[in-house]
Coordinates of C-alpha atoms in Angstrom, one line a residue:
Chain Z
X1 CA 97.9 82.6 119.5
X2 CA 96.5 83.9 116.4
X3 CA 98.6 85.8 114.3
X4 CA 98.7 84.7 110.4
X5 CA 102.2 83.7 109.0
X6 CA 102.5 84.8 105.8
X7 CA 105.8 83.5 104.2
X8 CA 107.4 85.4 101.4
X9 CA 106.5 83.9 98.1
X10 CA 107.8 85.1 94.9
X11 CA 105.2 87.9 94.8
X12 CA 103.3 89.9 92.0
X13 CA 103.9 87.6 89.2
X14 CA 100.8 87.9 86.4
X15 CA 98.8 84.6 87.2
X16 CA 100.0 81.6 85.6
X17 CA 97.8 79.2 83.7
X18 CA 97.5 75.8 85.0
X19 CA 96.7 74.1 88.7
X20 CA 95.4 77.1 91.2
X21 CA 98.0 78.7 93.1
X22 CA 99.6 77.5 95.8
X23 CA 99.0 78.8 99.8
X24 CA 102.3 80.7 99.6
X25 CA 101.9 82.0 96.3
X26 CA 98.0 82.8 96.6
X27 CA 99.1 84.6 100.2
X28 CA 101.8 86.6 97.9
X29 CA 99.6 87.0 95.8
X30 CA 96.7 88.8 98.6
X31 CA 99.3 90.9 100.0
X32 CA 99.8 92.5 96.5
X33 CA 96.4 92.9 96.2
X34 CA 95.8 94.6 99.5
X35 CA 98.4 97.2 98.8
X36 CA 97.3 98.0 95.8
X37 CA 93.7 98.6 97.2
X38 CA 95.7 100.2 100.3
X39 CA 97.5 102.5 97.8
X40 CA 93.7 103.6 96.3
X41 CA 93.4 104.7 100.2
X42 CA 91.1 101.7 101.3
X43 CA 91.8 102.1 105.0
X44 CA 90.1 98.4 105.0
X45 CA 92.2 96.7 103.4
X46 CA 94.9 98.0 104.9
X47 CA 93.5 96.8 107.9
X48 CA 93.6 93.2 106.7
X49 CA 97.4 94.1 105.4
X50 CA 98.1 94.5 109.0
X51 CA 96.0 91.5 109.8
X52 CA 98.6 89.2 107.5
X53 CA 101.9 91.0 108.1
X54 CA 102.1 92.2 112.0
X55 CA 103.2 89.4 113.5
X56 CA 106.4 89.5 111.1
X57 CA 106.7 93.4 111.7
X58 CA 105.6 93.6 115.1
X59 CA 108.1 90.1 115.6
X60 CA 111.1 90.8 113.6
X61 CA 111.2 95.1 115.4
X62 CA 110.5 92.8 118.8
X63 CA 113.6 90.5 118.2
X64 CA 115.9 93.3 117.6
X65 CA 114.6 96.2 120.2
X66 CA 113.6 93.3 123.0
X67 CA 111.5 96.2 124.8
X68 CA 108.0 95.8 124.1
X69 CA 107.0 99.6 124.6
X70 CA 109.9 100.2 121.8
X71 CA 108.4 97.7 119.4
X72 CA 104.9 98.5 119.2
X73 CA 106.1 102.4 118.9
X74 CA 108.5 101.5 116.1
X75 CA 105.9 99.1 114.3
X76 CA 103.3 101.7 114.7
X77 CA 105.6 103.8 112.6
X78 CA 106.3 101.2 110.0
X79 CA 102.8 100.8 109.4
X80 CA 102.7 104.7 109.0
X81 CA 105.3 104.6 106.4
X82 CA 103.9 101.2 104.4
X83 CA 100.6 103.8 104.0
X84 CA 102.3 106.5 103.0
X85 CA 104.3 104.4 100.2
X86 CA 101.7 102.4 99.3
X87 CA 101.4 103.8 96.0
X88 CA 105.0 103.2 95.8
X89 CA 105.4 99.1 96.3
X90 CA 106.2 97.6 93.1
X91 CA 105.7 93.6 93.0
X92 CA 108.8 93.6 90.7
X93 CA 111.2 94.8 93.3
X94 CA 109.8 91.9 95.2
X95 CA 107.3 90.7 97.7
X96 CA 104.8 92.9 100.0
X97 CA 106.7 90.9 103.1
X98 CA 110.1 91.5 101.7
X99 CA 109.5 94.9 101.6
X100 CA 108.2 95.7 104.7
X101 CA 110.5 93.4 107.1
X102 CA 113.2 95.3 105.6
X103 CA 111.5 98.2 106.2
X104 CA 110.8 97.5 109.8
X105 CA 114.3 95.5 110.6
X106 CA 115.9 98.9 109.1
X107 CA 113.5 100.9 111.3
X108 CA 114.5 98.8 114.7
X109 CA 118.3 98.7 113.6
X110 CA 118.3 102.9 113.8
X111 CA 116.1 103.2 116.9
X112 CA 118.5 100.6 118.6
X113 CA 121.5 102.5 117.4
X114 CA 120.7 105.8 118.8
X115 CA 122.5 106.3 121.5
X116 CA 120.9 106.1 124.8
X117 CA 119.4 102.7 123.5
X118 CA 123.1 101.6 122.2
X119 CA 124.6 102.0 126.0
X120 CA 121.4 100.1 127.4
X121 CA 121.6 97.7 125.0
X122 CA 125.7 97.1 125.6
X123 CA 125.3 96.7 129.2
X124 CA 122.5 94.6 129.4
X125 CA 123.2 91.9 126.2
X126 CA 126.6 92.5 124.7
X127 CA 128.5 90.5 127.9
X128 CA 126.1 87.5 126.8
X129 CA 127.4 86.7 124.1
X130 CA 126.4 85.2 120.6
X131 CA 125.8 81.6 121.8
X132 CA 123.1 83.1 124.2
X133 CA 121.9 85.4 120.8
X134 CA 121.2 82.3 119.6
X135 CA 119.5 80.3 121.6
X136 CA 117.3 83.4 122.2
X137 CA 116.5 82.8 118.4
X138 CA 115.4 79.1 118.9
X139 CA 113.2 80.0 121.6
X140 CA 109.1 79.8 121.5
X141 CA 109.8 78.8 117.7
X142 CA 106.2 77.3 116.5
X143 CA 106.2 73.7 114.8
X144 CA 104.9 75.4 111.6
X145 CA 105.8 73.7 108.4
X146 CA 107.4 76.9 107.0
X147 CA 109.2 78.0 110.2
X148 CA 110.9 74.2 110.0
X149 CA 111.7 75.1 107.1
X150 CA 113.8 78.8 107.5
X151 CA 115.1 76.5 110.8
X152 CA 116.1 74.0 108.4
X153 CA 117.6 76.2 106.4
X154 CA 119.5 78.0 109.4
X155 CA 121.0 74.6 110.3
X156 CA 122.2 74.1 106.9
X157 CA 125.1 76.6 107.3
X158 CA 128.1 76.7 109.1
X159 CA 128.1 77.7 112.4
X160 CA 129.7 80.7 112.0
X161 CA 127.8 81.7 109.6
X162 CA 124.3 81.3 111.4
X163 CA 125.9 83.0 114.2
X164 CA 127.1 85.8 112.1
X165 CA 123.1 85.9 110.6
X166 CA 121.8 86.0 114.0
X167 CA 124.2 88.5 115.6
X168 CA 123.3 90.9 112.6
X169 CA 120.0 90.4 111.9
X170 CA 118.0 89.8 114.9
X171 CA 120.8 91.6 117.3
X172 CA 120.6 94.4 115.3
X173 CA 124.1 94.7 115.8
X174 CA 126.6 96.2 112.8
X175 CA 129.1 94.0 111.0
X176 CA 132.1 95.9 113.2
X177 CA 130.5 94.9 116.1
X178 CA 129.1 90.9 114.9
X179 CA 132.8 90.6 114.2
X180 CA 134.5 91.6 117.9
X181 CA 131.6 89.6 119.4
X182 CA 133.1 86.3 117.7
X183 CA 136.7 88.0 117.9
X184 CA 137.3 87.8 113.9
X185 CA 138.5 90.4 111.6
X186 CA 135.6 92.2 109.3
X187 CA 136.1 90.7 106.6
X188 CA 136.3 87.3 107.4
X189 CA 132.5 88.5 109.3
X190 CA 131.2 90.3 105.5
X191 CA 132.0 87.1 103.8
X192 CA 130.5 84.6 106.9
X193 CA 127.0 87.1 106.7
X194 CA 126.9 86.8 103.0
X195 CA 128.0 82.9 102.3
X196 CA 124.9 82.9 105.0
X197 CA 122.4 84.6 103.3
X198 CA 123.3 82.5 100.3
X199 CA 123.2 79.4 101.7
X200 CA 119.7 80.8 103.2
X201 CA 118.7 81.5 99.9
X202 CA 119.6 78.6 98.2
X203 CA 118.2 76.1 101.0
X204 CA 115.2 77.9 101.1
X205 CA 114.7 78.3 97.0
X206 CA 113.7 81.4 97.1
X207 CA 113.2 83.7 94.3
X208 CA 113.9 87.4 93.6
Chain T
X1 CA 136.4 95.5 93.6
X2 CA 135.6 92.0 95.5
X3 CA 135.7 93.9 98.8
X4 CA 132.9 96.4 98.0
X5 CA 130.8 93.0 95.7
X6 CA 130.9 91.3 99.6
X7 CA 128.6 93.7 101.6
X8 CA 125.6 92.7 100.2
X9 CA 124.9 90.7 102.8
X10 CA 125.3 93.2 105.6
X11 CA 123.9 95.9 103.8
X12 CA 120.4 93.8 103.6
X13 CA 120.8 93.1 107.3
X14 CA 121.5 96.8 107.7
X15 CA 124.6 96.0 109.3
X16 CA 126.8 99.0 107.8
X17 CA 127.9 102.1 109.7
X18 CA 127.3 105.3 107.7
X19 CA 130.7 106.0 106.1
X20 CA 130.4 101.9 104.8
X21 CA 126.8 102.4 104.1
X22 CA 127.9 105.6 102.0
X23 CA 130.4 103.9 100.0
X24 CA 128.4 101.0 99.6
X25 CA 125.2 102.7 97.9
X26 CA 127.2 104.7 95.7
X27 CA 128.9 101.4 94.4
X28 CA 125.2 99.8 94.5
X29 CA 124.1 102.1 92.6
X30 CA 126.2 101.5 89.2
X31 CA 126.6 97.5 90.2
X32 CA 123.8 95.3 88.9
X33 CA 124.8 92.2 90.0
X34 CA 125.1 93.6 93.8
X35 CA 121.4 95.4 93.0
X36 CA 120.2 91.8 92.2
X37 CA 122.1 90.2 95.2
X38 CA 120.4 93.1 96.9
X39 CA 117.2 92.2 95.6
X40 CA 117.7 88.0 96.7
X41 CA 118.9 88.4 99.8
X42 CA 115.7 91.0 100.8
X43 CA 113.8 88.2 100.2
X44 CA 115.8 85.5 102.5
X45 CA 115.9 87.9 105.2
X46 CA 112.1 88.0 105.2
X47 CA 112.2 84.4 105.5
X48 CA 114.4 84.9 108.4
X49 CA 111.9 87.1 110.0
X50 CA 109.3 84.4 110.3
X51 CA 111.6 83.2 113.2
X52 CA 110.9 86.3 115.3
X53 CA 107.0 86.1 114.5
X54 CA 105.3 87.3 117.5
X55 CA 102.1 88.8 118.2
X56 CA 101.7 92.3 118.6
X57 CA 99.7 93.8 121.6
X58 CA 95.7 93.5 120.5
X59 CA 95.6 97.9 121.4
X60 CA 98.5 98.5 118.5
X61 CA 95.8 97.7 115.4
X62 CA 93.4 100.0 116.6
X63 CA 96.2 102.4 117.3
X64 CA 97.6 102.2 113.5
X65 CA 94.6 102.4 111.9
X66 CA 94.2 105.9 113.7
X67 CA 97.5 107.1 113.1
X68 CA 97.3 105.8 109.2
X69 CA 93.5 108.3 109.0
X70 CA 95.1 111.2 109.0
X71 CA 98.0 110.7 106.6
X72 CA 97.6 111.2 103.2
X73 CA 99.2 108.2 100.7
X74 CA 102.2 109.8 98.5
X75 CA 101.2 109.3 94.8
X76 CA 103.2 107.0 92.8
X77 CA 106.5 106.8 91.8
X78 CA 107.3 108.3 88.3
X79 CA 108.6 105.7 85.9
X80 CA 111.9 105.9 85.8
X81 CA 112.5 106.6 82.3
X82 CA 110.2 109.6 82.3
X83 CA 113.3 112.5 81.9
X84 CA 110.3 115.2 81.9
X85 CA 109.3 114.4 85.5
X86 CA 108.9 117.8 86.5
X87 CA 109.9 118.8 89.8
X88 CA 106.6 120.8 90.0
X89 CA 105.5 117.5 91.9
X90 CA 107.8 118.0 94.8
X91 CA 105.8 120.9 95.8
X92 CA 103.9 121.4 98.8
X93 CA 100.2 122.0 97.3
X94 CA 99.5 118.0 97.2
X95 CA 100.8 117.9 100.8
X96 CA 98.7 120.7 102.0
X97 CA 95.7 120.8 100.1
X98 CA 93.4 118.9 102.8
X99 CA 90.9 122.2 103.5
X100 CA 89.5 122.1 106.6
X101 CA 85.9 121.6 106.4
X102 CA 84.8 120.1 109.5
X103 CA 86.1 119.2 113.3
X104 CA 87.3 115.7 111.6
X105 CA 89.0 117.5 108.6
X106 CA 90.7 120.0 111.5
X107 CA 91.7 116.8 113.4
X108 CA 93.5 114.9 110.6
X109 CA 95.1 118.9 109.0
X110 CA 96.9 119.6 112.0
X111 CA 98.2 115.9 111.9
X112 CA 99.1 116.8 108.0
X113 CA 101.4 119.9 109.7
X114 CA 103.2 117.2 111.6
X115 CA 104.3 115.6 109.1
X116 CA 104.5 118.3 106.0
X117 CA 107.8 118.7 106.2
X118 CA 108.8 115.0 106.1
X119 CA 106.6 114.6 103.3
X120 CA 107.9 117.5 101.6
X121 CA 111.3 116.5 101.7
X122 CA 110.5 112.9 100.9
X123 CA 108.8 114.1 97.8
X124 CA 111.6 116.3 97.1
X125 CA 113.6 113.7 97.0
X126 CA 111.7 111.0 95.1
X127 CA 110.8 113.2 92.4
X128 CA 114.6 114.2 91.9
X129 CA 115.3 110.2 92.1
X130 CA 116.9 109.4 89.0
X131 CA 117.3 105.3 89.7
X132 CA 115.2 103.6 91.4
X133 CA 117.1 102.6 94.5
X134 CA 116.5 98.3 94.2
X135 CA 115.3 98.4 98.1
X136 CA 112.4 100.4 99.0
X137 CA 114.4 104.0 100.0
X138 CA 117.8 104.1 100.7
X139 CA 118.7 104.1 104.3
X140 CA 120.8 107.3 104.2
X141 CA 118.1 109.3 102.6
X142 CA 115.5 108.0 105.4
X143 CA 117.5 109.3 108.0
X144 CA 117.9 112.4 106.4
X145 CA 114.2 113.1 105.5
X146 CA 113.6 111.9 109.2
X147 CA 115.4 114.1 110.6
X148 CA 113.7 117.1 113.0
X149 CA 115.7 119.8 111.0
X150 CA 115.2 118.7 107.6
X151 CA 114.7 120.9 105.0
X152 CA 114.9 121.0 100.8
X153 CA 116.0 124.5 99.4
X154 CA 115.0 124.0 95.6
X155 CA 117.5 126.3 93.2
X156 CA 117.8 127.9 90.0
X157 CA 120.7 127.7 88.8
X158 CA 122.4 131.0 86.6
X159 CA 123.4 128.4 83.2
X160 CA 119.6 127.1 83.3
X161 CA 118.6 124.1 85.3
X162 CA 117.6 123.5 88.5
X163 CA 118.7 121.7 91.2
X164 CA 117.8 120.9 94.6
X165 CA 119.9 120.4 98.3
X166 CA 117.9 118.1 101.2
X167 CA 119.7 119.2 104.2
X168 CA 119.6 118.4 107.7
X169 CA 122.0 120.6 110.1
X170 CA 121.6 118.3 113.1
X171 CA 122.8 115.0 111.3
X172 CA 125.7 116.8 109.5
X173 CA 124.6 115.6 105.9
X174 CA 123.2 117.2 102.8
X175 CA 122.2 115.7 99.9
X176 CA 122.3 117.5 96.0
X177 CA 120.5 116.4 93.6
X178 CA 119.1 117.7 90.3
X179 CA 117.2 115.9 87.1
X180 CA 118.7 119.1 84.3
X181 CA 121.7 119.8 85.0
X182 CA 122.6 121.3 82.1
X183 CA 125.8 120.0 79.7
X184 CA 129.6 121.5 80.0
X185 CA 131.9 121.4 77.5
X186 CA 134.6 118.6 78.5
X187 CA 137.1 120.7 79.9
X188 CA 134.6 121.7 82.8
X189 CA 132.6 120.2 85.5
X190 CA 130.4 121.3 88.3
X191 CA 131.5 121.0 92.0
X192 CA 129.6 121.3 95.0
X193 CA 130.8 124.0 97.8
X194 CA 130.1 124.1 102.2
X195 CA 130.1 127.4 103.2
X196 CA 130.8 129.1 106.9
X197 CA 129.6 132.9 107.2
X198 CA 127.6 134.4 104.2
X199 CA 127.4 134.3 100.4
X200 CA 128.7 137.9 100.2
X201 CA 131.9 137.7 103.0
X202 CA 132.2 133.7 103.6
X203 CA 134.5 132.8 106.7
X204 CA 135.4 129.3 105.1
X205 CA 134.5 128.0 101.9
X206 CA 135.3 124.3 101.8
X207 CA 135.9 122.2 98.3
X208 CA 133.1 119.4 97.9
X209 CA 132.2 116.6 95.4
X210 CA 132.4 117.0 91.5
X211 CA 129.5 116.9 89.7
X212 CA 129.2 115.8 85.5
X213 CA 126.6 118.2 83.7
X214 CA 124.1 117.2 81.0
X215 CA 123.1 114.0 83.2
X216 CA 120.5 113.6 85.9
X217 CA 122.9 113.9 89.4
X218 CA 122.9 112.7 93.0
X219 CA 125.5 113.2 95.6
X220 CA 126.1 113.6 99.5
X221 CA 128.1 116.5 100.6
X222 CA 131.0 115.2 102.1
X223 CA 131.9 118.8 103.7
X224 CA 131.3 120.0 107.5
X225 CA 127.5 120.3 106.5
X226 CA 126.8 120.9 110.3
X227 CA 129.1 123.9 110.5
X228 CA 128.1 125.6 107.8
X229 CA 125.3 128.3 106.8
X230 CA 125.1 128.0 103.3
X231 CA 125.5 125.3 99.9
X232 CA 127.0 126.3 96.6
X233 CA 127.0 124.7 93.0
X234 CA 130.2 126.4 90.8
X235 CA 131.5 125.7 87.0
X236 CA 135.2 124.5 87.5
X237 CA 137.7 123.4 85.3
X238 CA 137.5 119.5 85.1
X239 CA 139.2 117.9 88.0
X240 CA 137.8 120.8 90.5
X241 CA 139.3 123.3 92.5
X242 CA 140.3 124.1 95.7
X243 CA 138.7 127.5 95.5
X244 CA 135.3 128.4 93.4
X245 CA 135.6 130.3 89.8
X246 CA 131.4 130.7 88.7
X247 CA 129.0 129.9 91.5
X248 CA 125.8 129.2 89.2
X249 CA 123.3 128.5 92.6
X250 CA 123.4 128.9 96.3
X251 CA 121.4 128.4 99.1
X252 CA 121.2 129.5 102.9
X253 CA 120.9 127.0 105.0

């Protein structure tokens, strides 16, 4: 398998004196770079943008669509969209990875909620439940330092929380519908998803 | 108050329905410690997505790179402070300007057509942008400048000014939006209008959001955008009205 893993560093920041930068913040770093060249209309570095990021992209629309046909269409169209804005990315909004998974989990999230793909969808995965949503998560997981780490992370919350995470993010699925999957009321769901993404956050030490 | 604070989390995981998502961006958009959450939580989630990391087929790169040829890169955001951003750059010309010269040039125009009025809306809309929304484009606003139908109808208004509405007939929403509107004394206020039939003999004329003057302005129509043929701007006493007293701009839709 060769796809390059690029975690999300703290992106953009002018360089800072001392020891060389660090593999995440040096990748950060490229990714910034790349856009800005990409922005200049350098189709090539664009294609090593892709190079660095698609696995995430292609990975994260994958996760939530779970048709391969649908993901490469929806990616192809993400990639569309990071060209057209390139010009637009600003490193202090946050990183070039940041930006485009939301991008391209907001992209999957609407082509799974249109509707012929909503009644597939419900038919085929609701009646499985989130402890199957789960384990569908853990699966094919590589031994990589940085995905121990997110797992880590992940296994640092409550359960409910996790499965509130999972259910939204990689299911796709809206808070209404996270919170009839594990039979509890909205709000109780709102707060699990962002006590989650807190903990996440905070586990992980990541910065805006 | 702590109710509206607690979607930050699903609004990042894009886990709100419209009518939350709605609410929620309008509150985001005057709440900086929820744009900060915002701007964490982005972050995490990408972190998240490293879980899902999965090659794509070997064909898609080759395929992007062709798609991405023929599209032209918007030109950057202006700063946000910039009041004279001129909404001269939301016309077409920087869109359309690709001349034809050879078969390749041909190619990559009639792929500009495509997507001209998508670009035209989105630039439309970003040039009327008064805040820079704290993720990328609000997810509202994409799926109204994805939309088949839609379409910006830029206006001048009769007390000066000029405003602009984004609308899209088959997703039922319009946005309005305008950098000078111009200033009212206090006892008055502007207020948007959906109307059925025409301008001259309107069949239904239904009461939308207020709007403040003498400050750059956003707002979604919350009216029957779908059923209706045209848009309206009025002068009201403050508080609104139920039926209009000076249109100052319309548009048919």
């Amino acid at each position: 398998m060769n796809i390059s893993v690029v975690p999300a560093g703290s992106g953009g920041e002018a360089p800072r004196p001392g020891p060389a930068p660090t593999g995440r913040e040096a990748d950060a770093a490229r990714l910034v770079e790349l856009m800005a060249r990409s922005a200049r209309g350098h189709e090539d570095a664009f294609a090593e943008l892709y190079d660095l990021t698609s696995g995430r992209v292609y990975g994260t629309v994958l996760r939530v669509l779970r048709s391969a046909d649908h993901a490469a269409e929806v990616t192809q169209e993400v990639y569309v969209e990071v060209w057209r804005q390139a010009a637009r990315y600003a490193p202090e909004k946050g990183s070039v990875l940041g930006w485009m998974t939301t991008m391209a989990h907001r992209r999957a999230v609407d082509r799974v909620r249109s509707v012929s793909s909503e009644v597939a969808r419900d038919e085929r995965y609701a009646v499985t439940g989130a402890d199957r949503e789960v384990d569908h998560v853990w699966e094919g997981v590589e031994q990589r330092l940085d995905v121990e780490r997110v797992r880590k992370g992940m296994t640092s919350l409550t359960a409910i929380q996790r499965e509130a995470l999972t259910l939204a993010y990689f299911g796709g699925y809206t808070q209404s519908q996270v919170a009839s999957l594990l039979k509890l009321p909205l709000g109780t769901v709102k707060t699990r998803i962002r006590d989650g993404l807190i903990g996440l956050r905070d586990a992980l030490g990541v910065e805006a | 108050m702590s109710e509206i604070h607690g979607a930050t989390g699903s609004y990042v995981l894009n886990a709100l329905d419209a009518d939350e998502l709605e609410e929620f961006e309008a509150h985001l958009a005057v709440c900086p410690t929820c744009s900060r959450e915002v701007v964490e939580f982005c972050e995490t989630a990408a972190e998240l997505s490293l879980l899902a990391s999965a090659p794509p087929p070997p064909a898609l790169k080759a395929s992007v790179m062709s798609a991405i040829s023929g599209v032209r890169v918007l030109p950057p955001d202006v700063p946000a402070d910039d009041q004279t951003a001129p909404v001269e750059e939301a016309e077409p010309q920087p869109v359309a300007v690709a001349a034809p010269v050879d078969e390749l040039a041909l190619r990559r125009q009639r792929r500009l057509t495509r997507v001209l009025s998508l670009a035209v809306a989105a630039a439309l809309v970003v040039a009327l942008a008064q805040r820079e929304p704290p993720v990328a484009t609000s997810t509202l606003e994409t799926e109204l400048l994805n939309a088949a139908d839609v379409k910006g109808y830029t206006i001048e208004l009769a007390d000066g000014g000029e405003a602009t509405f984004v609308a899209s007939k088959s997703l039922g929403r319009a946005l309005f939006s305008s950098g000078d509107l111009p200033a009212l004394p206090a006892d008055q206020t502007y207020q948007l209008w959906t109307v059925a039939g025409s301008l001259e003999d309107p069949s239904r004329v239904t009461p939308d959001n207020i709007v403040s003057g003498g400050a750059p302005a956003k707002s979604w129509l919350r009216g029957p955008v779908a059923e209706s043929d045209a848009l309206a701007i009025s002068v009201e006493q403050a508080g609104g009205s139920t039926r209009p007293t000076t249109i100052v701009g319309a548009t048919v839709l």
